[in-house]
Structure formats: C-alpha cells, structure tokens
XYZ file of C-alpha atoms in Angstrom:
327
model
C 17.580 -39.834 18.585
C 19.836 -37.770 16.377
C 19.524 -35.526 13.334
C 20.775 -36.433 9.881
C 20.473 -35.193 6.330
C 18.858 -38.000 4.352
C 18.859 -38.416 0.581
C 16.217 -40.501 -1.151
C 15.434 -40.999 -4.816
C 11.987 -41.171 -6.402
C 11.564 -41.418 -10.188
C 15.284 -40.641 -10.559
C 14.888 -37.364 -8.699
C 16.896 -36.708 -5.535
C 15.075 -35.552 -2.429
C 17.072 -34.135 0.510
C 15.493 -33.831 3.948
C 16.620 -33.226 7.522
C 15.287 -36.135 9.591
C 15.347 -37.582 13.120
C 16.821 -41.090 13.365
C 17.248 -43.682 16.074
C 20.661 -45.307 16.583
C 19.114 -48.639 15.623
C 18.762 -47.231 12.093
C 22.507 -46.727 11.693
C 24.223 -49.189 9.339
C 26.393 -52.014 10.736
C 29.865 -51.133 11.992
C 32.261 -51.652 14.886
C 32.707 -48.022 15.931
C 30.018 -45.444 16.735
C 31.165 -41.830 16.494
C 29.469 -38.739 17.867
C 30.104 -36.229 15.098
C 31.013 -32.661 16.023
C 31.741 -31.203 12.589
C 31.488 -32.219 8.968
C 32.156 -30.209 5.829
C 30.485 -29.433 2.534
C 32.546 -30.303 -0.530
C 31.792 -30.004 -4.236
C 30.942 -33.709 -4.337
C 28.599 -33.347 -1.350
C 26.778 -30.479 -3.033
C 26.397 -32.576 -6.190
C 24.852 -35.339 -4.090
C 22.505 -33.046 -2.149
C 21.227 -31.253 -5.252
C 21.095 -34.358 -7.419
C 23.159 -32.650 -10.108
C 25.736 -35.444 -10.205
C 25.590 -39.242 -10.030
C 27.463 -39.346 -6.720
C 25.167 -41.527 -4.616
C 25.354 -45.257 -5.331
C 23.148 -46.631 -2.531
C 19.749 -45.278 -1.476
C 18.670 -43.984 0.982
C 21.929 -42.357 2.078
C 23.313 -39.807 4.509
C 25.695 -37.618 2.445
C 28.970 -36.101 3.599
C 32.393 -37.447 2.655
C 34.035 -36.135 5.860
C 33.504 -36.125 9.581
C 35.352 -35.371 12.797
C 34.207 -36.301 16.256
C 34.552 -38.546 19.292
C 34.239 -42.323 19.603
C 31.182 -43.217 21.696
C 31.311 -47.021 21.489
C 33.699 -49.506 19.935
C 33.955 -53.272 19.650
C 37.411 -52.893 18.122
C 40.292 -52.811 20.643
C 42.177 -50.182 18.635
C 39.514 -47.578 19.386
C 38.193 -46.531 22.775
C 35.381 -44.199 23.882
C 36.724 -40.654 23.987
C 39.181 -41.089 21.102
C 39.039 -38.091 18.779
C 38.939 -39.123 15.133
C 38.762 -37.793 11.606
C 37.383 -39.682 8.617
C 37.441 -38.886 4.926
C 37.011 -41.069 1.879
C 36.242 -44.795 2.155
C 32.979 -44.418 0.267
C 31.377 -42.065 2.793
C 28.607 -40.067 1.172
C 28.652 -42.321 -1.899
C 28.149 -45.962 -0.955
C 28.280 -45.590 2.846
C 26.388 -43.270 5.196
C 28.454 -40.141 5.682
C 29.148 -37.232 7.964
C 26.213 -34.845 7.520
C 24.606 -36.204 10.670
C 25.143 -36.157 14.410
C 26.220 -39.817 14.574
C 27.917 -42.382 12.367
C 28.724 -46.078 12.631
C 31.932 -46.995 10.860
C 34.512 -49.631 10.057
C 37.692 -49.217 12.169
C 39.959 -49.134 9.115
C 38.592 -45.809 7.914
C 39.303 -43.961 11.184
C 42.367 -41.800 11.690
C 43.360 -40.280 15.010
C 42.828 -36.545 14.996
C 46.247 -34.849 14.727
C 47.065 -33.036 17.959
C 47.557 -29.782 16.048
C 43.886 -29.622 15.050
C 40.522 -29.230 16.713
C 37.673 -31.164 15.128
C 36.487 -27.922 13.543
C 39.926 -27.193 12.061
C 40.129 -30.749 10.752
C 36.885 -30.155 8.872
C 38.155 -26.817 7.606
C 40.732 -29.011 5.868
C 38.713 -32.202 5.332
C 38.668 -33.999 1.988
C 39.429 -30.858 -0.013
C 42.555 -30.025 1.971
C 43.540 -33.673 2.233
C 43.264 -33.959 -1.559
C 45.433 -30.857 -1.919
C 48.023 -32.512 0.326
C 47.945 -35.682 -1.791
C 48.609 -33.523 -4.857
C 51.586 -31.910 -3.135
C 52.930 -35.301 -2.031
C 52.736 -36.499 -5.652
C 54.711 -33.438 -6.785
C 57.301 -34.003 -4.055
C 57.679 -37.684 -4.907
C 58.152 -36.656 -8.526
C 61.152 -34.623 -7.378
C 59.851 -31.049 -7.167
C 61.613 -28.916 -4.615
C 61.106 -25.280 -3.581
C 63.008 -22.890 -5.792
C 62.649 -20.211 -8.408
C 60.398 -22.242 -10.736
C 56.677 -21.682 -10.398
C 53.902 -24.077 -9.414
C 50.432 -23.374 -10.814
C 47.235 -23.939 -8.830
C 44.004 -23.749 -10.831
C 40.636 -23.050 -9.251
C 42.708 -21.459 -6.533
C 39.883 -19.739 -4.648
C 37.978 -22.999 -4.217
C 38.334 -25.508 -1.406
C 41.122 -27.699 -2.794
C 42.828 -24.746 -4.448
C 42.893 -22.592 -1.324
C 44.576 -25.280 0.760
C 46.970 -26.137 -2.080
C 48.097 -22.500 -2.305
C 48.649 -22.266 1.450
C 50.427 -25.627 1.688
C 52.738 -25.078 -1.286
C 53.613 -21.575 -0.102
C 54.236 -22.903 3.402
C 56.673 -25.430 1.941
C 58.532 -22.644 0.152
C 57.259 -23.007 -3.411
C 56.530 -19.976 -5.583
C 52.811 -20.320 -6.278
C 50.821 -18.820 -9.135
C 47.100 -18.901 -8.336
C 44.623 -19.054 -11.212
C 41.106 -17.790 -10.521
C 38.127 -16.334 -12.326
C 37.279 -14.154 -9.344
C 39.474 -11.017 -9.374
C 38.039 -9.921 -6.029
C 39.787 -12.897 -4.396
C 43.301 -11.745 -5.340
C 44.015 -10.265 -1.904
C 42.731 -13.430 -0.231
C 44.980 -15.620 -2.391
C 48.012 -13.457 -1.671
C 47.258 -13.804 2.047
C 47.360 -17.577 1.572
C 50.791 -17.228 -0.017
C 50.299 -16.809 -3.767
C 53.165 -14.918 -5.390
C 51.115 -14.037 -8.474
C 47.523 -14.198 -9.720
C 46.561 -15.504 -13.166
C 43.183 -14.859 -14.786
C 41.587 -18.212 -15.510
C 40.603 -16.924 -18.961
C 44.245 -17.428 -19.976
C 43.817 -21.179 -19.463
C 40.149 -21.972 -20.011
C 39.922 -21.761 -23.824
C 41.426 -24.117 -26.434
C 45.153 -23.527 -26.920
C 48.126 -24.879 -28.847
C 49.255 -28.467 -28.143
C 52.632 -27.136 -26.964
C 53.059 -23.707 -25.402
C 55.881 -21.799 -23.746
C 57.316 -23.760 -20.832
C 56.392 -22.168 -17.533
C 55.349 -24.509 -14.723
C 57.572 -26.887 -12.794
C 54.399 -28.424 -11.401
C 50.636 -27.995 -11.431
C 47.770 -28.699 -9.048
C 44.671 -28.739 -11.253
C 41.176 -28.760 -9.769
C 39.369 -27.777 -12.955
C 39.894 -30.293 -15.781
C 38.937 -29.761 -19.435
C 40.793 -27.059 -21.429
C 42.392 -25.664 -18.278
C 44.130 -28.956 -17.532
C 45.154 -29.396 -21.167
C 46.680 -25.903 -21.317
C 48.439 -26.429 -17.995
C 50.019 -29.593 -19.406
C 50.998 -27.736 -22.592
C 52.803 -25.100 -20.472
C 54.576 -27.512 -18.116
C 58.358 -27.642 -18.222
C 60.534 -30.518 -19.375
C 59.931 -33.543 -17.106
C 57.507 -31.527 -14.983
C 54.504 -32.932 -13.138
C 50.793 -32.167 -13.218
C 48.272 -33.444 -10.671
C 44.601 -33.700 -11.628
C 41.977 -33.882 -8.898
C 38.885 -32.021 -10.096
C 36.466 -31.274 -12.907
C 34.963 -27.875 -12.133
C 35.249 -26.888 -15.811
C 34.564 -30.348 -17.190
C 35.505 -34.018 -17.196
C 36.752 -33.945 -20.777
C 40.437 -33.869 -21.704
C 40.524 -32.223 -25.154
C 44.276 -32.306 -25.740
C 47.095 -34.194 -27.417
C 49.959 -36.427 -26.318
C 52.504 -33.780 -27.375
C 53.495 -32.540 -23.879
C 53.965 -36.139 -22.760
C 56.062 -37.455 -25.638
C 58.019 -34.277 -26.452
C 58.603 -32.867 -22.950
C 58.268 -36.017 -20.893
C 55.781 -34.526 -18.466
C 53.821 -36.728 -16.059
C 50.115 -36.439 -15.275
C 49.145 -37.856 -11.884
C 45.526 -38.673 -11.148
C 44.686 -38.006 -7.495
C 41.978 -40.100 -5.850
C 41.517 -39.605 -2.118
C 39.047 -42.422 -1.520
C 41.482 -45.315 -1.008
C 44.909 -44.302 0.293
C 47.363 -46.339 2.360
C 47.634 -45.362 6.012
C 51.237 -44.127 5.774
C 50.329 -41.648 3.035
C 47.182 -40.590 4.897
C 49.264 -39.790 7.961
C 51.880 -37.977 5.875
C 49.187 -35.818 4.266
C 47.776 -34.741 7.625
C 51.276 -34.132 9.014
C 52.084 -31.838 6.082
C 48.880 -29.912 6.663
C 49.542 -29.607 10.394
C 53.072 -28.328 9.829
C 52.623 -25.988 6.887
C 49.085 -24.537 6.935
C 48.648 -21.841 9.570
C 45.564 -21.544 11.755
C 44.986 -17.945 10.601
C 44.979 -19.166 6.995
C 42.422 -21.826 7.866
C 40.267 -19.225 9.581
C 40.436 -16.923 6.556
C 39.422 -19.642 4.097
C 36.564 -21.095 6.165
C 32.843 -20.392 6.369
C 30.591 -22.193 8.851
C 27.000 -23.277 8.403
C 24.646 -25.478 10.395
C 23.340 -28.868 9.324
C 19.950 -27.236 8.768
C 21.468 -24.889 6.150
C 23.154 -27.479 3.924
C 20.300 -27.992 1.466
C 19.856 -24.284 0.715
C 23.613 -23.624 0.635
C 24.636 -26.379 -1.808
C 23.585 -24.783 -5.145
C 25.741 -21.714 -4.485
C 28.782 -23.885 -3.878
C 28.278 -25.617 -7.226
C 27.818 -22.258 -8.951
C 31.213 -21.003 -7.750
C 29.812 -18.500 -5.271
C 31.599 -19.924 -2.222
C 35.194 -19.088 -1.336
C 37.462 -21.650 0.259
C 36.094 -24.213 2.678
C 32.712 -24.731 4.314
C 32.516 -26.333 7.757
C 29.212 -27.806 8.929
C 28.320 -27.696 12.623
C 26.046 -30.736 12.825
C 24.611 -29.589 16.152
C 22.834 -26.551 14.756
C-alpha cells in the first residue's frame, strides 16, 4: 500500500483527498518508481483547488514532477536502483503524477537524475526551474549573450522567476527582476538580480511602442505585463512567454514585431526532445548554486498539499515548494 493525493470530480466540482492505494491500482507502464520528492507548481495548485481546467482524465493523481528510484522495470534501459527525475509528459493532467509515493511510467518520460543533484534538489528545480532553463535556452539560441544590456524577468519572486533570475545571473547576464512584493528585493538580489522593478510599471495598459530597454525577457505573467515587456524590447530582441499569472490575454499590437523585429517565443515544457531536456538540466546544474536553491525552497509534506495550494495561487508563496511524499 502507498499514499497518494487523489482528485475526483462530482457535478463539475473537484474533490481532493489523501488516500491509500494498492500497487495493482497504478495505471499501466513499464517502469515503477518509488517517489522520494515531488513539488507543488502553479498548475498543480490549480488542479488541486479546481480553479483551473488542468485535469483531463478522472480520477487522477496530480503532480507534474517527481524524483525517485526505479523499483521495477521491464525496459532494459532502466534498472532497479536507477535514480530518475520526471517532468512534463502529461503528468498531473492526463497521466497520474508525482503527488504520491509510487508511480508507474513510460520509459520515454524518464531522465537520469543529474549527478549534481539530490532528488530533493531536483524537485526544488522541477518543472518551474526546467521551464526557466528552456526560456534561457531560447534566448541563447536567439543570439543573446552576457553583456551590458539588461534581461527582464517578470514574476521574479515566483517559482519560474526565481530560477530564471539565478540562472541568468549565473550565466553572466545583467538581470532586472520585476515583482509586486517589495519585501522580496533582498531575496532577489541574493539570487543575482542587479535591479528590482515594481510590477506596477508593467501591469497596466501602455503605449504600443515604448523606450527600448530589454535585450531579452523571461515572462511568467502574461496579459499587460507581457505586452509592455514586448513594447520595451530592443531591436531584434527576444521575449519568452511561459506563464499567465496576470492573465491569458494578450492585449497588444503587432507594432514591436513589425517595427523592431522582436521575436516572441512560446515555451511549453510538456514535450521536449531529449537533447534539449538534458541541456536544460546541465545548465541548471552548472549555473544555479545549492545555496540559492536552499534560499528559494520551502518544504511541505504530502498531507499538507491541499491546505497549502490556495496560498500558492494567491501569490503568498516565495520561490519553490518541495513536497516530501513520505510525510
């Protein structure tokens, strides 16, 4: 028997409950993993609270990340004792996810745990940090290099934003961190931010074209913030969009695109080729320090997830939240 957080739906209302399951109740798959840690992301909290249409199959174990140890495998590429990390691949949406003590998975979604990380550290990064790394890779492939020009990170005190600040700073970029929480300024500077910008400067409607400022942008917020970031991006600059904390709308114009030639990259972490997945984790291992991870991470037990989720959605949680599934 093992514990899992189970989501069910009755009359279009989501019900979350901590339950005891038998291994025979796990879905089909070639690899059984004993989970040590998971994490709680914005998307997970939406699923647990029922505030967002995240879950596609019912009933479902939420959790878009997990890290643990292979217990059994019918695939020759994976052996008992292998330490693995999983994020994306429909976990917590269409497939049973990581907010449980065990998972049964397809071999293709497994990635060997980088030697630089413990399973707990991997979940301090998890999908949020991995998404931040994909944003940075997109900026690098666009041609951005460290220098005097600034890179903006919006929603910087959140999970994706925190890792993006640390990773960009570790690579040598000058990072401007936008946040609506002034009390987090010292925290963001510890992560490597060179300057702090009040989110109010970006969150209201602005002109279609504004003074050029950013060589690149990592946006986790959407809506007016993303539109203003685009309007302030330099000639042939790049903007990555990976979140919708402010909203899913895009109330802007084509002006920055056709007059300044900027590029807007949409970042989706669910289906990524293996080479890019490995590159993302290598970047994180090389350029995000363990003390930064420790500073940006809170830990809760599996039994606390339901009560904790609303606060995450309401912007009351700083950085990353690791879930110890064994308590």
